[in-house]
Amino acid sequence: MMNSEKEETIQIYPGWTEFYNIEVSDKLDIFSKKNRLFDIIFAQQFDRAFLDFMCELANQIRLLAKTKLGARVLSHLLSHKRAMLYFVQPSTRTFISFLNACHILGMKASEIRGTTTSSEVKGESAEDTIRTFASYVDLIVVRHPEAGFAEKTAWVLNQTERPVSVINGGSGPDQHPTQALLDIYTLERSFEHIGGLDGKKIAMVGDLKRGRTVRSLSYLMRNYKDITLYFVSPEIFKMRDDIKNFLRKHDIKFYETDDFASVMPIVDAIYMTRIQKEYSTTPSKETDIYSTFHFRKKNLSNVQSHCIIMHPLPRRYEIEVNVDTDPRAVYWRQERNGMWIRAALIAYLFGVDDEIADEFN
Ligand code: CP
């Protein structure tokens, strides 16, 4: 009889625990090479110059991709490179947008979408699995349920003879730095005609405790002037202290409330999130209190004419579908922006951003 139970191999990497416990700001250098970011693990790696540059590069790629000639130019840029998409936590948008970002740049991509189809079934460790990918490809994008896993793989690979770039495509309830990039791109594009993101008021609504997208986006606010954040959530889903301490340290104004209605009329953007039930022990109890934090069609009359409604998606019930047709609902554009900004990020990592800019000179 076959034994279907997976046997996990736990490997001890000397120095990893000590490294993991260092303050993020003190270990960012490890993830850069020759003054350029090499691995994309934390939102704290991005400064204003980099964010502005990414938005500009994403715009250039988006414009080039509109024409056959431009698309052909893009598709030759990385035709000699290969990527591995290792997504062992479910994903639709991040996976598909990275895959299409690779296609835009001509990069070949392979995928593993669950540990049941890799040799992890035979007991191979996740770390050895990632190291194996590095033998074949030039870039690894990791979506994993464990906080710190993408960081560990980058740390391990950086000590090998063939380090390849690792991008964190979502690490448990911890961080989702490329989602934060696409959120910034969406905010900047939406506010292009009213002075950009500086000076804006943003409400983040819902499960702020376990929502990695709002956590990563909050980190990026230190790069913008005079931002005010409103954390709107029930008590059990309040934003965690690490983010609030970061905001205090960087003098970023934030308020916490459970009164969604009072915040709606004063903000420039409303960032909705779903309950992160995959991390729940009592999911049904949580759903009961969440309906107060839904955005309904009738609420559209309470928000400013320029106020955008965002959502990282997937959604459950927190935005009514009849909100979708309002021009202020930008979440479908937001997910498409993910493809452009991820293509920009990959182009940057492989140093072909100059060739893209040359098309506009
Ligand atoms: N926003 C986001 O990360 O979506 P997926 O989980 O579908 O990738």
Short mmCIF file of N, CA, C and O in Angstrom, two decimals, residues 27-98:
data_model
loop_
_atom_site.label_atom_id
_atom_site.label_comp_id
_atom_site.label_asym_id
_atom_site.label_seq_id
_atom_site.Cartn_x
_atom_site.Cartn_y
_atom_site.Cartn_z
N LYS A 27 18.67 45.09 7.63
CA LYS A 27 19.14 43.95 6.82
C LYS A 27 18.81 44.08 5.33
O LYS A 27 18.97 43.12 4.58
N LEU A 28 18.39 45.27 4.93
CA LEU A 28 17.96 45.43 3.54
C LEU A 28 19.12 45.28 2.54
O LEU A 28 18.90 44.83 1.41
N ASP A 29 20.36 45.65 2.98
CA ASP A 29 21.51 45.60 2.06
C ASP A 29 21.73 44.21 1.47
O ASP A 29 22.21 44.07 0.35
N ILE A 30 21.41 43.18 2.27
CA ILE A 30 21.60 41.79 1.83
C ILE A 30 20.83 41.52 0.53
O ILE A 30 21.21 40.66 -0.26
N PHE A 31 19.74 42.26 0.32
CA PHE A 31 18.87 41.99 -0.82
C PHE A 31 19.12 42.93 -2.00
O PHE A 31 18.28 43.04 -2.90
N SER A 32 20.26 43.63 -1.96
CA SER A 32 20.68 44.49 -3.09
C SER A 32 22.04 44.05 -3.58
O SER A 32 22.82 43.48 -2.83
N LYS A 33 22.33 44.32 -4.86
CA LYS A 33 23.66 44.07 -5.42
C LYS A 33 23.99 45.24 -6.34
O LYS A 33 23.13 45.66 -7.11
N LYS A 34 25.22 45.73 -6.25
CA LYS A 34 25.69 46.84 -7.09
C LYS A 34 24.71 48.02 -7.09
O LYS A 34 24.30 48.52 -8.16
N ASN A 35 24.28 48.41 -5.91
CA ASN A 35 23.37 49.56 -5.75
C ASN A 35 22.02 49.42 -6.42
O ASN A 35 21.37 50.42 -6.74
N ARG A 36 21.62 48.20 -6.71
CA ARG A 36 20.27 47.96 -7.24
C ARG A 36 19.61 46.89 -6.41
O ARG A 36 20.28 45.97 -5.91
N LEU A 37 18.29 46.98 -6.28
CA LEU A 37 17.57 45.90 -5.59
C LEU A 37 17.77 44.62 -6.38
O LEU A 37 17.71 44.63 -7.62
N PHE A 38 18.01 43.52 -5.67
CA PHE A 38 18.22 42.23 -6.32
C PHE A 38 17.07 41.28 -5.99
O PHE A 38 16.55 40.59 -6.87
N ASP A 39 16.67 41.25 -4.70
CA ASP A 39 15.50 40.48 -4.27
C ASP A 39 14.44 41.47 -3.81
O ASP A 39 14.77 42.49 -3.21
N ILE A 40 13.18 41.15 -4.07
CA ILE A 40 12.09 42.03 -3.65
C ILE A 40 11.32 41.29 -2.56
O ILE A 40 10.53 40.38 -2.84
N ILE A 41 11.58 41.66 -1.31
CA ILE A 41 11.04 40.91 -0.17
C ILE A 41 10.12 41.76 0.70
O ILE A 41 9.08 41.30 1.16
N PHE A 42 10.53 43.02 0.93
CA PHE A 42 9.80 43.91 1.84
C PHE A 42 9.40 45.20 1.13
O PHE A 42 10.18 45.73 0.32
N ALA A 43 8.23 45.76 1.50
CA ALA A 43 7.85 47.07 0.97
C ALA A 43 8.84 48.14 1.43
O ALA A 43 9.03 49.15 0.75
N GLN A 44 9.49 47.90 2.57
CA GLN A 44 10.44 48.91 3.10
C GLN A 44 11.66 49.07 2.20
O GLN A 44 12.48 49.97 2.42
N GLN A 45 11.82 48.22 1.19
CA GLN A 45 12.96 48.37 0.25
C GLN A 45 12.73 49.52 -0.73
O GLN A 45 13.66 49.93 -1.40
N PHE A 46 11.51 50.00 -0.85
CA PHE A 46 11.19 50.98 -1.90
C PHE A 46 11.25 52.40 -1.35
O PHE A 46 10.56 52.72 -0.38
N ASP A 47 12.05 53.26 -2.00
CA ASP A 47 12.01 54.67 -1.63
C ASP A 47 11.26 55.46 -2.70
O ASP A 47 10.81 54.88 -3.70
N ARG A 48 11.12 56.75 -2.48
CA ARG A 48 10.28 57.55 -3.38
C ARG A 48 10.83 57.55 -4.81
O ARG A 48 10.07 57.41 -5.78
N ALA A 49 12.16 57.68 -4.91
CA ALA A 49 12.75 57.71 -6.26
C ALA A 49 12.43 56.40 -6.99
O ALA A 49 12.07 56.41 -8.19
N PHE A 50 12.54 55.30 -6.28
CA PHE A 50 12.26 53.99 -6.90
C PHE A 50 10.78 53.88 -7.28
O PHE A 50 10.45 53.40 -8.38
N LEU A 51 9.90 54.34 -6.40
CA LEU A 51 8.46 54.23 -6.68
C LEU A 51 8.09 55.08 -7.90
O LEU A 51 7.34 54.64 -8.78
N ASP A 52 8.64 56.30 -7.94
CA ASP A 52 8.35 57.18 -9.10
C ASP A 52 8.89 56.55 -10.39
O ASP A 52 8.24 56.59 -11.44
N PHE A 53 10.08 55.96 -10.25
CA PHE A 53 10.70 55.32 -11.41
C PHE A 53 9.87 54.13 -11.89
O PHE A 53 9.63 53.95 -13.10
N MET A 54 9.38 53.32 -10.95
CA MET A 54 8.55 52.16 -11.31
C MET A 54 7.27 52.60 -12.03
O MET A 54 6.85 52.00 -13.03
N CYS A 55 6.65 53.67 -11.53
CA CYS A 55 5.40 54.15 -12.15
C CYS A 55 5.67 54.62 -13.58
O CYS A 55 4.89 54.34 -14.50
N GLU A 56 6.79 55.33 -13.76
CA GLU A 56 7.14 55.84 -15.09
C GLU A 56 7.43 54.67 -16.04
O GLU A 56 6.97 54.63 -17.19
N LEU A 57 8.19 53.68 -15.54
CA LEU A 57 8.54 52.52 -16.36
C LEU A 57 7.29 51.71 -16.72
O LEU A 57 7.13 51.24 -17.86
N ALA A 58 6.39 51.57 -15.77
CA ALA A 58 5.13 50.84 -16.03
C ALA A 58 4.32 51.58 -17.11
O ALA A 58 3.73 50.96 -18.00
N ASN A 59 4.32 52.93 -17.04
CA ASN A 59 3.62 53.72 -18.07
C ASN A 59 4.22 53.47 -19.45
O ASN A 59 3.51 53.31 -20.44
N GLN A 60 5.56 53.44 -19.48
CA GLN A 60 6.24 53.23 -20.77
C GLN A 60 5.91 51.84 -21.34
O GLN A 60 5.63 51.70 -22.54
N ILE A 61 5.94 50.83 -20.48
CA ILE A 61 5.64 49.47 -20.93
C ILE A 61 4.19 49.39 -21.42
O ILE A 61 3.89 48.80 -22.46
N ARG A 62 3.30 50.02 -20.67
CA ARG A 62 1.86 50.01 -21.03
C ARG A 62 1.65 50.66 -22.40
O ARG A 62 0.91 50.14 -23.24
N LEU A 63 2.36 51.77 -22.62
CA LEU A 63 2.20 52.46 -23.92
C LEU A 63 2.79 51.63 -25.06
O LEU A 63 2.18 51.48 -26.11
N LEU A 64 3.98 51.07 -24.83
CA LEU A 64 4.62 50.26 -25.88
C LEU A 64 3.76 49.04 -26.23
O LEU A 64 3.62 48.68 -27.40
N ALA A 65 3.18 48.42 -25.20
CA ALA A 65 2.43 47.18 -25.41
C ALA A 65 1.15 47.40 -26.23
O ALA A 65 0.54 46.43 -26.70
N LYS A 66 0.76 48.66 -26.41
CA LYS A 66 -0.47 48.95 -27.17
C LYS A 66 -0.31 48.68 -28.66
O LYS A 66 -1.29 48.50 -29.38
N THR A 67 0.94 48.75 -29.16
CA THR A 67 1.14 48.57 -30.60
C THR A 67 1.92 47.28 -30.86
O THR A 67 2.71 46.84 -30.01
N LYS A 68 1.73 46.73 -32.06
CA LYS A 68 2.42 45.49 -32.43
C LYS A 68 3.94 45.68 -32.42
O LYS A 68 4.69 44.84 -31.93
N LEU A 69 4.34 46.85 -32.94
CA LEU A 69 5.77 47.14 -33.00
C LEU A 69 6.36 47.26 -31.60
O LEU A 69 7.41 46.68 -31.29
N GLY A 70 5.65 48.01 -30.74
CA GLY A 70 6.13 48.19 -29.36
C GLY A 70 6.13 46.88 -28.61
O GLY A 70 7.08 46.58 -27.86
N ALA A 71 5.09 46.08 -28.79
CA ALA A 71 5.00 44.78 -28.11
C ALA A 71 6.15 43.88 -28.55
O ALA A 71 6.71 43.12 -27.75
N ARG A 72 6.53 44.00 -29.83
CA ARG A 72 7.63 43.18 -30.34
C ARG A 72 8.96 43.61 -29.69
O ARG A 72 9.78 42.78 -29.31
N VAL A 73 9.15 44.91 -29.56
CA VAL A 73 10.37 45.42 -28.90
C VAL A 73 10.45 44.83 -27.48
O VAL A 73 11.48 44.29 -27.07
N LEU A 74 9.35 44.93 -26.75
CA LEU A 74 9.33 44.43 -25.37
C LEU A 74 9.62 42.93 -25.32
O LEU A 74 10.36 42.44 -24.47
N SER A 75 9.04 42.19 -26.27
CA SER A 75 9.11 40.73 -26.20
C SER A 75 10.50 40.17 -26.51
O SER A 75 10.74 38.98 -26.31
N HIS A 76 11.41 41.05 -26.99
CA HIS A 76 12.78 40.57 -27.22
C HIS A 76 13.70 40.86 -26.05
O HIS A 76 14.80 40.33 -25.98
N LEU A 77 13.22 41.69 -25.13
CA LEU A 77 14.13 42.19 -24.08
C LEU A 77 14.68 41.08 -23.19
O LEU A 77 15.85 41.08 -22.83
N LEU A 78 13.83 40.13 -22.81
CA LEU A 78 14.26 39.07 -21.88
C LEU A 78 13.99 37.67 -22.44
O LEU A 78 13.74 36.74 -21.68
N SER A 79 14.10 37.57 -23.78
CA SER A 79 13.80 36.27 -24.39
C SER A 79 14.86 35.22 -24.04
O SER A 79 14.66 34.03 -24.26
N HIS A 80 15.97 35.67 -23.44
CA HIS A 80 17.04 34.74 -23.04
C HIS A 80 16.94 34.37 -21.55
O HIS A 80 17.84 33.72 -21.02
N LYS A 81 15.89 34.81 -20.88
CA LYS A 81 15.77 34.58 -19.43
C LYS A 81 14.56 33.70 -19.12
O LYS A 81 13.59 33.67 -19.87
N ARG A 82 14.64 33.03 -17.95
CA ARG A 82 13.54 32.14 -17.53
C ARG A 82 13.12 32.44 -16.09
O ARG A 82 13.99 32.78 -15.25
N ALA A 83 11.85 32.28 -15.83
CA ALA A 83 11.32 32.52 -14.47
C ALA A 83 10.62 31.29 -13.96
O ALA A 83 10.10 30.48 -14.73
N MET A 84 10.61 31.13 -12.63
CA MET A 84 9.85 30.06 -11.97
C MET A 84 8.81 30.72 -11.08
O MET A 84 9.15 31.58 -10.26
N LEU A 85 7.57 30.36 -11.25
CA LEU A 85 6.51 30.88 -10.39
C LEU A 85 6.14 29.77 -9.41
O LEU A 85 5.52 28.78 -9.80
N TYR A 86 6.59 29.92 -8.17
CA TYR A 86 6.35 28.90 -7.13
C TYR A 86 5.25 29.43 -6.23
O TYR A 86 5.48 30.25 -5.34
N PHE A 87 4.03 29.02 -6.52
CA PHE A 87 2.85 29.56 -5.82
C PHE A 87 2.17 28.42 -5.05
O PHE A 87 1.33 27.72 -5.59
N VAL A 88 2.56 28.25 -3.79
CA VAL A 88 1.99 27.16 -3.01
C VAL A 88 0.94 27.65 -2.00
O VAL A 88 0.59 26.93 -1.07
N GLN A 89 0.47 28.87 -2.20
CA GLN A 89 -0.75 29.36 -1.54
C GLN A 89 -1.61 29.89 -2.69
O GLN A 89 -1.08 30.49 -3.63
N PRO A 90 -2.94 29.64 -2.63
CA PRO A 90 -3.77 30.00 -3.79
C PRO A 90 -3.63 31.46 -4.23
O PRO A 90 -3.44 32.35 -3.41
N SER A 91 -3.71 31.67 -5.54
CA SER A 91 -3.62 33.01 -6.11
C SER A 91 -4.24 33.00 -7.50
O SER A 91 -4.08 32.03 -8.23
N THR A 92 -4.93 34.05 -7.84
CA THR A 92 -5.37 34.25 -9.22
C THR A 92 -4.57 35.41 -9.82
O THR A 92 -3.79 35.24 -10.76
N ARG A 93 -4.76 36.61 -9.27
CA ARG A 93 -4.20 37.83 -9.84
C ARG A 93 -2.67 37.86 -9.84
O ARG A 93 -2.05 38.17 -10.86
N THR A 94 -2.08 37.58 -8.68
CA THR A 94 -0.62 37.73 -8.59
C THR A 94 0.05 36.75 -9.55
O THR A 94 0.98 37.11 -10.28
N PHE A 95 -0.47 35.52 -9.57
CA PHE A 95 0.10 34.51 -10.46
C PHE A 95 -0.06 34.91 -11.93
O PHE A 95 0.92 34.96 -12.68
N ILE A 96 -1.29 35.20 -12.32
CA ILE A 96 -1.55 35.48 -13.74
C ILE A 96 -0.86 36.77 -14.20
O ILE A 96 -0.38 36.87 -15.33
N SER A 97 -0.82 37.76 -13.31
CA SER A 97 -0.19 39.01 -13.73
C SER A 97 1.33 38.85 -13.85
O SER A 97 1.95 39.41 -14.75
N PHE A 98 1.94 38.07 -12.95
CA PHE A 98 3.38 37.80 -13.10
C PHE A 98 3.64 36.99 -14.38
O PHE A 98 4.59 37.25 -15.11
#
